[in-house]
GROMACS .gro file of C-alpha atoms in nm:
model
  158
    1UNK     CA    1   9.255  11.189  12.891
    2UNK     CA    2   9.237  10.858  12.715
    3UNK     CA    3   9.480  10.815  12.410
    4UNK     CA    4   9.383  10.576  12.083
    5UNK     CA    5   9.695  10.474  11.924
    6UNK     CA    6   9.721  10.302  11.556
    7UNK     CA    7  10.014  10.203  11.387
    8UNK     CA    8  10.036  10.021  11.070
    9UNK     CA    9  10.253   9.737  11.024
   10UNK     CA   10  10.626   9.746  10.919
   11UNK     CA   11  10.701   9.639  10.570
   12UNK     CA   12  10.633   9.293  10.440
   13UNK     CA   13  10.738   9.103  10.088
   14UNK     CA   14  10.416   9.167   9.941
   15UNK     CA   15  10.422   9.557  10.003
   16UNK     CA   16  10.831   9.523   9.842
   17UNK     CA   17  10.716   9.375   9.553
   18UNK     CA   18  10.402   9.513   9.510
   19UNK     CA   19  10.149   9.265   9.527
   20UNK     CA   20   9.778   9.277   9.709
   21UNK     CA   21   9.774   9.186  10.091
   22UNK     CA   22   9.478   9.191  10.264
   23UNK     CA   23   9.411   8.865  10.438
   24UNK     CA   24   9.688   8.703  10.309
   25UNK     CA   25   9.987   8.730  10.436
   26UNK     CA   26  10.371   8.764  10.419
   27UNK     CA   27  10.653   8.827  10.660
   28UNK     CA   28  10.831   9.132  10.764
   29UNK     CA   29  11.075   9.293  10.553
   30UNK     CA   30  11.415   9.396  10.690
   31UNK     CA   31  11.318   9.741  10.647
   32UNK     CA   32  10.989   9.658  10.805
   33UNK     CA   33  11.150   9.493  11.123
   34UNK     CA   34  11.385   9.858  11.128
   35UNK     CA   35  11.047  10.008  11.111
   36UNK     CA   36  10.913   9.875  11.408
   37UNK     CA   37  11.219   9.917  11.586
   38UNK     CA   38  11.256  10.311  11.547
   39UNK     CA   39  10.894  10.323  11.615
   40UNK     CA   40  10.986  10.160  11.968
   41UNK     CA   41  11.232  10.387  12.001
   42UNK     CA   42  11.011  10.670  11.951
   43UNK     CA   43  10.752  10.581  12.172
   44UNK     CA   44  10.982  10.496  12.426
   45UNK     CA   45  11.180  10.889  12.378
   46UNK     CA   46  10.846  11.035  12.397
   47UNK     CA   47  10.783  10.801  12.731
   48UNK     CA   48  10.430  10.676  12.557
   49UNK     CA   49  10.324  10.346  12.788
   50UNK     CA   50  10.016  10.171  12.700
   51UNK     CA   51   9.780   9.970  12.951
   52UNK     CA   52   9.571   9.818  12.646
   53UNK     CA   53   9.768   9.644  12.342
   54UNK     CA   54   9.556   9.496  12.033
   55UNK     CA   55   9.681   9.354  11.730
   56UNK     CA   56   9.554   9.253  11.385
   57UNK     CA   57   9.527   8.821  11.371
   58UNK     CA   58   9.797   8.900  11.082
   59UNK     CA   59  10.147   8.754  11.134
   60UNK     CA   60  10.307   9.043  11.016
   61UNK     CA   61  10.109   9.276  11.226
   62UNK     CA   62  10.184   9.073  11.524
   63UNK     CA   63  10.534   9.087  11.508
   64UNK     CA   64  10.548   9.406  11.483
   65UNK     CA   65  10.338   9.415  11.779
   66UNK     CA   66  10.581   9.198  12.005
   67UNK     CA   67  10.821   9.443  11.816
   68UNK     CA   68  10.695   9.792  11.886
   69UNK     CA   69  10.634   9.643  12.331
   70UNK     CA   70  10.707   9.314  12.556
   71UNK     CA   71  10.344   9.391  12.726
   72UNK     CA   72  10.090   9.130  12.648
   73UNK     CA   73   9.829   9.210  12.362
   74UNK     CA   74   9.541   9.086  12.277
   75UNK     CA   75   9.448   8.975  11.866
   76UNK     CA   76   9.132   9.102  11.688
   77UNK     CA   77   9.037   8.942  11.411
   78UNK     CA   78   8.828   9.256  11.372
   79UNK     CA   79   9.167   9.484  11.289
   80UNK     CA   80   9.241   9.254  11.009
   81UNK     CA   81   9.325   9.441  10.630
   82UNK     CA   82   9.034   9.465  10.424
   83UNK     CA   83   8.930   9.096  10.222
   84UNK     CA   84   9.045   9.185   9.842
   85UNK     CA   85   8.894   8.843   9.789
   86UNK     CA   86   9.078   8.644   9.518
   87UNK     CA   87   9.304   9.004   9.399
   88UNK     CA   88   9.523   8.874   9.694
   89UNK     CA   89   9.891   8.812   9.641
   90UNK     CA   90   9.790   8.950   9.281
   91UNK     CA   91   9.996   9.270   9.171
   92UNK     CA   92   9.840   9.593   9.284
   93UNK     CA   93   9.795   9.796   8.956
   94UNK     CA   94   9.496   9.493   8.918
   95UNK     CA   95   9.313   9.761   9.177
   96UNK     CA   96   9.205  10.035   8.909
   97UNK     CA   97   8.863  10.103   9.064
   98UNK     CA   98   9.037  10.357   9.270
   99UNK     CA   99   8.920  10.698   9.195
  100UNK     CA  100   9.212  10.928   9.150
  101UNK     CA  101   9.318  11.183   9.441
  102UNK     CA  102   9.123  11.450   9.490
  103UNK     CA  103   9.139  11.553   9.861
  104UNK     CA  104   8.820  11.450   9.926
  105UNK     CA  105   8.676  11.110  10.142
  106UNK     CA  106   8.503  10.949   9.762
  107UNK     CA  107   8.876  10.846   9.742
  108UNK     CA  108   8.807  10.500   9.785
  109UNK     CA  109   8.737  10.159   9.599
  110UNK     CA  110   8.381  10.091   9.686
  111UNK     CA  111   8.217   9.785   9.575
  112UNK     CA  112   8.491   9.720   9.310
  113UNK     CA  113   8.659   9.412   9.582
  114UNK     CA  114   8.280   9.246   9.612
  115UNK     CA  115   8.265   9.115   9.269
  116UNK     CA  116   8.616   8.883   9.320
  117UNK     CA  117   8.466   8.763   9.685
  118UNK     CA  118   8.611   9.041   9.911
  119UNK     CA  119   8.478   9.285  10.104
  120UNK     CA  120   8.315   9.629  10.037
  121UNK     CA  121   8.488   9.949  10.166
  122UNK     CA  122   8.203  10.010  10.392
  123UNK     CA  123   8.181   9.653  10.499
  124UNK     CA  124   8.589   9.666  10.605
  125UNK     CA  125   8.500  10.024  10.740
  126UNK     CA  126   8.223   9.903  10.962
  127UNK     CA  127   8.401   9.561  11.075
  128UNK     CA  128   8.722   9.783  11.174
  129UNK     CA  129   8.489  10.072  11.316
  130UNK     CA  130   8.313   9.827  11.552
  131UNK     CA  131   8.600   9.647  11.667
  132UNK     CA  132   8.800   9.971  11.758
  133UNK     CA  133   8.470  10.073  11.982
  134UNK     CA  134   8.503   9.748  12.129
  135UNK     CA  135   8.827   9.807  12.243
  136UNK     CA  136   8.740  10.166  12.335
  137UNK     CA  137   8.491   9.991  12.599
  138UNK     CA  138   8.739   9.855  12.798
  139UNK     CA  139   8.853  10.166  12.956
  140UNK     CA  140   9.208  10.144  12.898
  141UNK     CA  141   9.428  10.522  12.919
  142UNK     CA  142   9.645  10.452  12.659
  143UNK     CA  143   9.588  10.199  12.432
  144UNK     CA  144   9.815  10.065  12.115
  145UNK     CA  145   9.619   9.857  11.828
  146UNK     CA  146   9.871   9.721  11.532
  147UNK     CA  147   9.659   9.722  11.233
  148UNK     CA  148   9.654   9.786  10.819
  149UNK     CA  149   9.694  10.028  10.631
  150UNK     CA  150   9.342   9.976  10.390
  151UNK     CA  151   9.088   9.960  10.687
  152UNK     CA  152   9.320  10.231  10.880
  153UNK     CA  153   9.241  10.468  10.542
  154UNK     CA  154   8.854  10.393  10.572
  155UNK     CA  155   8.847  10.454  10.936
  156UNK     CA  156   9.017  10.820  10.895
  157UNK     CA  157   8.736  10.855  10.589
  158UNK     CA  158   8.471  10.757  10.839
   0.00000   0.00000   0.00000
């Protein structure tokens, strides 16, 4: 049986203080280096080896790649955080569009990241979508991608 895993990235300075990250980017928080590392550990107790490694172009999602395994890995600008256009690096209560919780899939931000030259949720959805089938095509039994937490919340809704 083939296994997908995806893990977000540790903490960075942007998620500590609070401030939009999408294609920008920041490093690695302490806690978000300790994050990786017990997530290593964990894979590594549960004797989870991958043959297929993908990461985000991100920094911060490639070191916690070369955190989380020594193997090789291939970057995919495809598994990159969804484009919040010029709201980057901006603080994140600027993101109202967000319908609140309901348990449902409309829990999402729609167009709202178009009009300040980002990306639609079903544009990030589809980009991330494809690029995950890509990797899917090469045949690997267990494979790890590093990725974001946005397009990783639009994938699940898909």
């Amino acid at each position: 049986m083939r296994k997908l895993y995806i893990i977000r990235h540790g903490q960075t300075l942007f998620n500590e203080r609070k401030l939009t990250q999408g294609w920008c980017d920041s490093p690695l928080t302490e806690r978000g280096i300790n994050q990786a590392k017990h997530v290593r550990s964990y894979l590594q107790d549960k004797n989870i080896q991958f043959d297929g490694v993908y990461s985000s172009t991100s920094e911060r999602c490639c070191d916690t790649t070369e955190l989380l395994t020594n193997l090789p890995y291939t970057r995919k600008k495809g598994l990159k955080e969804w484009n919040f256009g010029i709201l980057e690096g901006e603080p994140e209560d600027l993101q109202r569009s967000r319908k609140p919780w309901s348990g449902t899939v409309e829990f999402s931000h729609g167009d709202y990241f178009k009009r300040f030259d980002g990306e639609s949720d079903a544009e990030a959805q589809s980009r991330f979508d494809n690029t995950i089938h890509e990797i899917l095509d090469e045949g690997h039994k267990n494979t790890l991608c590093v990725a974001h937490g946005g397009v990783m919340w639009l994938y699940y809704l898909k």
